[in-house]
PDB file of C-alpha atoms in Angstrom:
ATOM      1  CA  MET A   1       7.498  11.295   4.050  1.00 75.00           C
ATOM      2  CA  LEU A   2       8.944   8.077   5.443  1.00 86.00           C
ATOM      3  CA  ALA A   3       6.547   5.324   6.474  1.00 89.00           C
ATOM      4  CA  ILE A   4       7.628   5.477  10.122  1.00 92.00           C
ATOM      5  CA  ASP A   5       6.914   9.217  10.156  1.00 93.00           C
ATOM      6  CA  LYS A   6       3.331   8.510   9.107  1.00 93.00           C
ATOM      7  CA  PHE A   7       2.989   6.208  12.106  1.00 94.00           C
ATOM      8  CA  ARG A   8       4.516   8.786  14.427  1.00 95.00           C
ATOM      9  CA  ASP A   9       2.121  11.464  13.115  1.00 96.00           C
ATOM     10  CA  CYS A  10      -0.811   9.121  13.617  1.00 95.00           C
ATOM     11  CA  LEU A  11       0.424   8.395  17.151  1.00 96.00           C
ATOM     12  CA  ALA A  12       0.644  12.123  17.930  1.00 97.00           C
ATOM     13  CA  ASN A  13      -2.920  12.621  16.666  1.00 96.00           C
ATOM     14  CA  ALA A  14      -4.157   9.682  18.715  1.00 96.00           C
ATOM     15  CA  ARG A  15      -2.525  11.172  21.823  1.00 97.00           C
ATOM     16  CA  ARG A  16      -4.120  14.560  21.155  1.00 97.00           C
ATOM     17  CA  ASN A  17      -7.514  12.902  20.696  1.00 97.00           C
ATOM     18  CA  ARG A  18      -6.984  10.691  23.761  1.00 97.00           C
ATOM     19  CA  GLU A  19      -7.527   7.484  21.788  1.00 96.00           C
ATOM     20  CA  THR A  20      -5.833   5.232  24.334  1.00 95.00           C
ATOM     21  CA  ASP A  21      -6.196   1.957  22.434  1.00 94.00           C
ATOM     22  CA  LYS A  22      -4.764   3.461  19.275  1.00 95.00           C
ATOM     23  CA  VAL A  23      -1.903   5.039  21.257  1.00 96.00           C
ATOM     24  CA  ARG A  24      -1.071   1.664  22.818  1.00 95.00           C
ATOM     25  CA  ILE A  25      -1.149  -0.183  19.492  1.00 95.00           C
ATOM     26  CA  LEU A  26       0.889   2.405  17.577  1.00 96.00           C
ATOM     27  CA  SER A  27       3.421   2.855  20.404  1.00 95.00           C
ATOM     28  CA  THR A  28       4.002  -0.878  20.511  1.00 94.00           C
ATOM     29  CA  PHE A  29       4.456  -1.077  16.752  1.00 94.00           C
ATOM     30  CA  ILE A  30       6.840   1.899  16.588  1.00 94.00           C
ATOM     31  CA  GLY A  31       8.842   0.432  19.467  1.00 92.00           C
ATOM     32  CA  GLU A  32       9.131  -2.879  17.630  1.00 93.00           C
ATOM     33  CA  VAL A  33      10.390  -1.158  14.472  1.00 93.00           C
ATOM     34  CA  ASP A  34      12.872   0.935  16.454  1.00 91.00           C
ATOM     35  CA  ARG A  35      14.142  -2.251  18.127  1.00 91.00           C
ATOM     36  CA  LEU A  36      14.835  -3.825  14.724  1.00 90.00           C
ATOM     37  CA  VAL A  37      16.771  -0.872  13.289  1.00 87.00           C
ATOM     38  CA  THR A  38      20.462  -1.642  12.934  1.00 80.00           C
ATOM     39  CA  ASP A  39      21.661   1.921  12.235  1.00 81.00           C
ATOM     40  CA  ARG A  40      20.543   4.077  15.168  1.00 80.00           C
ATOM     41  CA  ASN A  41      21.522   7.267  13.302  1.00 85.00           C
ATOM     42  CA  ALA A  42      19.161   6.690  10.384  1.00 86.00           C
ATOM     43  CA  PRO A  43      15.385   6.337  10.309  1.00 88.00           C
ATOM     44  CA  PRO A  44      14.039   2.852   9.674  1.00 89.00           C
ATOM     45  CA  PRO A  45      13.752   2.128   5.952  1.00 87.00           C
ATOM     46  CA  ASP A  46      10.243   1.805   4.557  1.00 87.00           C
ATOM     47  CA  ASP A  47      10.764  -1.834   3.564  1.00 85.00           C
ATOM     48  CA  LEU A  48      11.563  -2.709   7.207  1.00 88.00           C
ATOM     49  CA  VAL A  49       8.431  -0.897   8.392  1.00 91.00           C
ATOM     50  CA  ILE A  50       6.255  -2.647   5.793  1.00 90.00           C
ATOM     51  CA  LYS A  51       7.764  -6.068   6.474  1.00 89.00           C
ATOM     52  CA  THR A  52       7.395  -5.679  10.246  1.00 93.00           C
ATOM     53  CA  LEU A  53       3.821  -4.454   9.949  1.00 94.00           C
ATOM     54  CA  SER A  54       2.870  -7.264   7.569  1.00 92.00           C
ATOM     55  CA  LYS A  55       4.315  -9.876   9.928  1.00 93.00           C
ATOM     56  CA  GLN A  56       2.629  -8.310  12.936  1.00 94.00           C
ATOM     57  CA  ILE A  57      -0.790  -8.207  11.254  1.00 95.00           C
ATOM     58  CA  ALA A  58      -0.402 -11.812  10.063  1.00 94.00           C
ATOM     59  CA  GLY A  59       0.498 -12.868  13.603  1.00 94.00           C
ATOM     60  CA  PHE A  60      -2.479 -11.003  15.029  1.00 94.00           C
ATOM     61  CA  LYS A  61      -4.811 -12.683  12.546  1.00 95.00           C
ATOM     62  CA  GLU A  62      -3.434 -16.133  13.335  1.00 95.00           C
ATOM     63  CA  THR A  63      -3.760 -15.539  17.074  1.00 94.00           C
ATOM     64  CA  ALA A  64      -7.266 -14.124  16.605  1.00 93.00           C
ATOM     65  CA  ASN A  65      -8.321 -17.338  14.856  1.00 93.00           C
ATOM     66  CA  VAL A  66      -7.020 -19.410  17.756  1.00 92.00           C
ATOM     67  CA  LEU A  67      -8.696 -17.165  20.328  1.00 90.00           C
ATOM     68  CA  ALA A  68     -11.981 -17.304  18.417  1.00 90.00           C
ATOM     69  CA  ASP A  69     -11.855 -21.100  18.520  1.00 90.00           C
ATOM     70  CA  MET A  70     -11.196 -20.946  22.275  1.00 90.00           C
ATOM     71  CA  GLY A  71     -13.966 -18.435  22.910  1.00 86.00           C
ATOM     72  CA  GLU A  72     -11.610 -15.769  24.331  1.00 85.00           C
ATOM     73  CA  LYS A  73     -13.798 -12.767  23.494  1.00 86.00           C
ATOM     74  CA  VAL A  74     -11.920 -10.077  25.439  1.00 82.00           C
ATOM     75  CA  ARG A  75      -8.475 -10.805  24.026  1.00 87.00           C
ATOM     76  CA  LEU A  76     -10.006 -11.427  20.603  1.00 88.00           C
ATOM     77  CA  HIS A  77     -11.571  -7.954  20.685  1.00 90.00           C
ATOM     78  CA  ASP A  78      -8.149  -6.380  21.401  1.00 90.00           C
ATOM     79  CA  LEU A  79      -6.564  -8.191  18.464  1.00 91.00           C
ATOM     80  CA  GLU A  80      -9.390  -7.298  16.116  1.00 94.00           C
ATOM     81  CA  MET A  81      -9.008  -3.659  17.147  1.00 94.00           C
ATOM     82  CA  ALA A  82      -5.262  -3.779  16.426  1.00 94.00           C
ATOM     83  CA  ILE A  83      -5.911  -5.381  13.040  1.00 95.00           C
ATOM     84  CA  SER A  84      -8.540  -2.763  12.180  1.00 95.00           C
ATOM     85  CA  ILE A  85      -6.115   0.056  13.049  1.00 95.00           C
ATOM     86  CA  LEU A  86      -2.985  -1.359  11.420  1.00 95.00           C
ATOM     87  CA  SER A  87      -4.376  -2.963   8.243  1.00 94.00           C
ATOM     88  CA  PRO A  88      -5.489   0.291   6.576  1.00 94.00           C
ATOM     89  CA  MET A  89      -2.147   1.833   7.474  1.00 92.00           C
ATOM     90  CA  LEU A  90      -0.334  -1.032   5.761  1.00 91.00           C
ATOM     91  CA  GLU A  91      -2.429  -0.563   2.633  1.00 89.00           C
ATOM     92  CA  ALA A  92      -1.633   3.157   2.654  1.00 88.00           C
ATOM     93  CA  ILE A  93       2.150   2.725   2.835  1.00 88.00           C
ATOM     94  CA  GLN A  94       2.637  -0.288   0.592  1.00 83.00           C
ATOM     95  CA  PRO A  95       4.066   0.671  -2.777  1.00 81.00           C
ATOM     96  CA  LYS A  96       2.150  -0.251  -5.912  1.00 83.00           C
ATOM     97  CA  GLN A  97       3.256  -3.647  -7.168  1.00 86.00           C
ATOM     98  CA  MET A  98       4.551  -4.007 -10.719  1.00 90.00           C
ATOM     99  CA  THR A  99       2.317  -5.897 -13.111  1.00 91.00           C
ATOM    100  CA  GLU A 100       3.637  -8.915 -14.999  1.00 91.00           C
ATOM    101  CA  ASP A 101       3.859  -6.801 -18.139  1.00 92.00           C
ATOM    102  CA  GLU A 102       5.854  -4.098 -16.344  1.00 93.00           C
ATOM    103  CA  ILE A 103       8.259  -6.733 -15.010  1.00 92.00           C
ATOM    104  CA  LYS A 104       8.711  -8.236 -18.492  1.00 91.00           C
ATOM    105  CA  VAL A 105       9.284  -4.830 -20.109  1.00 93.00           C
ATOM    106  CA  GLU A 106      11.853  -3.790 -17.491  1.00 93.00           C
ATOM    107  CA  MET A 107      13.718  -7.082 -17.845  1.00 92.00           C
ATOM    108  CA  ALA A 108      13.599  -6.937 -21.660  1.00 91.00           C
ATOM    109  CA  ASN A 109      15.022  -3.394 -21.579  1.00 93.00           C
ATOM    110  CA  PHE A 110      17.804  -4.516 -19.248  1.00 92.00           C
ATOM    111  CA  VAL A 111      18.682  -7.470 -21.481  1.00 90.00           C
ATOM    112  CA  ALA A 112      18.605  -5.244 -24.574  1.00 90.00           C
ATOM    113  CA  ASN A 113      21.091  -2.863 -22.917  1.00 92.00           C
ATOM    114  CA  HIS A 114      23.235  -5.646 -21.454  1.00 89.00           C
ATOM    115  CA  LEU A 115      23.616  -8.262 -24.169  1.00 86.00           C
ATOM    116  CA  GLY A 116      24.272 -11.725 -22.827  1.00 85.00           C
ATOM    117  CA  ALA A 117      22.915 -10.878 -19.381  1.00 87.00           C
ATOM    118  CA  LYS A 118      22.560 -13.907 -17.159  1.00 90.00           C
ATOM    119  CA  VAL A 119      19.615 -14.698 -14.902  1.00 91.00           C
ATOM    120  CA  GLY A 120      21.525 -13.579 -11.799  1.00 91.00           C
ATOM    121  CA  GLN A 121      22.377 -10.227 -13.377  1.00 92.00           C
ATOM    122  CA  ILE A 122      18.751  -9.643 -14.373  1.00 92.00           C
ATOM    123  CA  MET A 123      17.508 -10.481 -10.873  1.00 92.00           C
ATOM    124  CA  THR A 124      20.192  -8.294  -9.275  1.00 92.00           C
ATOM    125  CA  HIS A 125      19.063  -5.394 -11.472  1.00 92.00           C
ATOM    126  CA  MET A 126      15.456  -5.934 -10.423  1.00 91.00           C
ATOM    127  CA  LYS A 127      16.333  -6.134  -6.729  1.00 89.00           C
ATOM    128  CA  GLN A 128      18.536  -3.045  -6.826  1.00 90.00           C
ATOM    129  CA  ASN A 129      15.969  -0.941  -8.664  1.00 89.00           C
ATOM    130  CA  PHE A 130      12.575  -2.394  -7.728  1.00 88.00           C
ATOM    131  CA  ALA A 131      12.965  -4.192  -4.381  1.00 79.00           C
ATOM    132  CA  GLY A 132       9.597  -5.047  -2.882  1.00 76.00           C
ATOM    133  CA  LEU A 133       7.685  -3.941  -5.969  1.00 84.00           C
ATOM    134  CA  TYR A 134       7.403  -7.238  -7.807  1.00 85.00           C
ATOM    135  CA  ASP A 135       6.585 -10.896  -7.295  1.00 86.00           C
ATOM    136  CA  GLY A 136       9.977 -12.585  -7.006  1.00 87.00           C
ATOM    137  CA  ARG A 137       8.762 -15.968  -8.219  1.00 90.00           C
ATOM    138  CA  LYS A 138       7.272 -14.538 -11.413  1.00 90.00           C
ATOM    139  CA  ALA A 139      10.295 -12.327 -11.967  1.00 90.00           C
ATOM    140  CA  SER A 140      12.563 -15.359 -11.659  1.00 91.00           C
ATOM    141  CA  GLU A 141      10.514 -17.242 -14.259  1.00 91.00           C
ATOM    142  CA  PHE A 142      10.707 -14.309 -16.680  1.00 90.00           C
ATOM    143  CA  ALA A 143      14.435 -13.883 -16.057  1.00 89.00           C
ATOM    144  CA  LYS A 144      15.022 -17.552 -16.885  1.00 90.00           C
ATOM    145  CA  GLN A 145      13.188 -17.069 -20.176  1.00 87.00           C
ATOM    146  CA  LEU A 146      15.310 -14.012 -21.065  1.00 81.00           C
ATOM    147  CA  GLY A 147      18.691 -14.837 -19.539  1.00 67.00           C
ATOM    148  CA  ALA A 148      21.548 -16.743 -21.016  1.00 55.00           C
TER     149      ALA A 148
END
């Protein structure tokens, strides 16, 4: 099931249960994702959903900190509610990240099968096959150690 479908199912359940705050929060998020989709004939890719949700939660947290400093309790409560609804959903849809050892093994296998592979080729392989599943900075360091 696509990530956006999980949100749409959750929205349908919230509507059935008359959870108005949850309906408002999920409707807004789904609308934002739909607005960002470039291909209207295809569902939004999971990486777009995850990236959008991560940015939205980070923005909510930053705004909540400012509102807390200002003493804006009502608006702060709304943001905290949105964070409490969306954060567990983000955790549920995020793919498991590769460990450093898994990154090293995958890169070593690629280099073994592609003798003389350069850093750019190693990183392209990782992006094409494992996008969003690894720490890019660490992967780059490992690729520099292995690449020609």
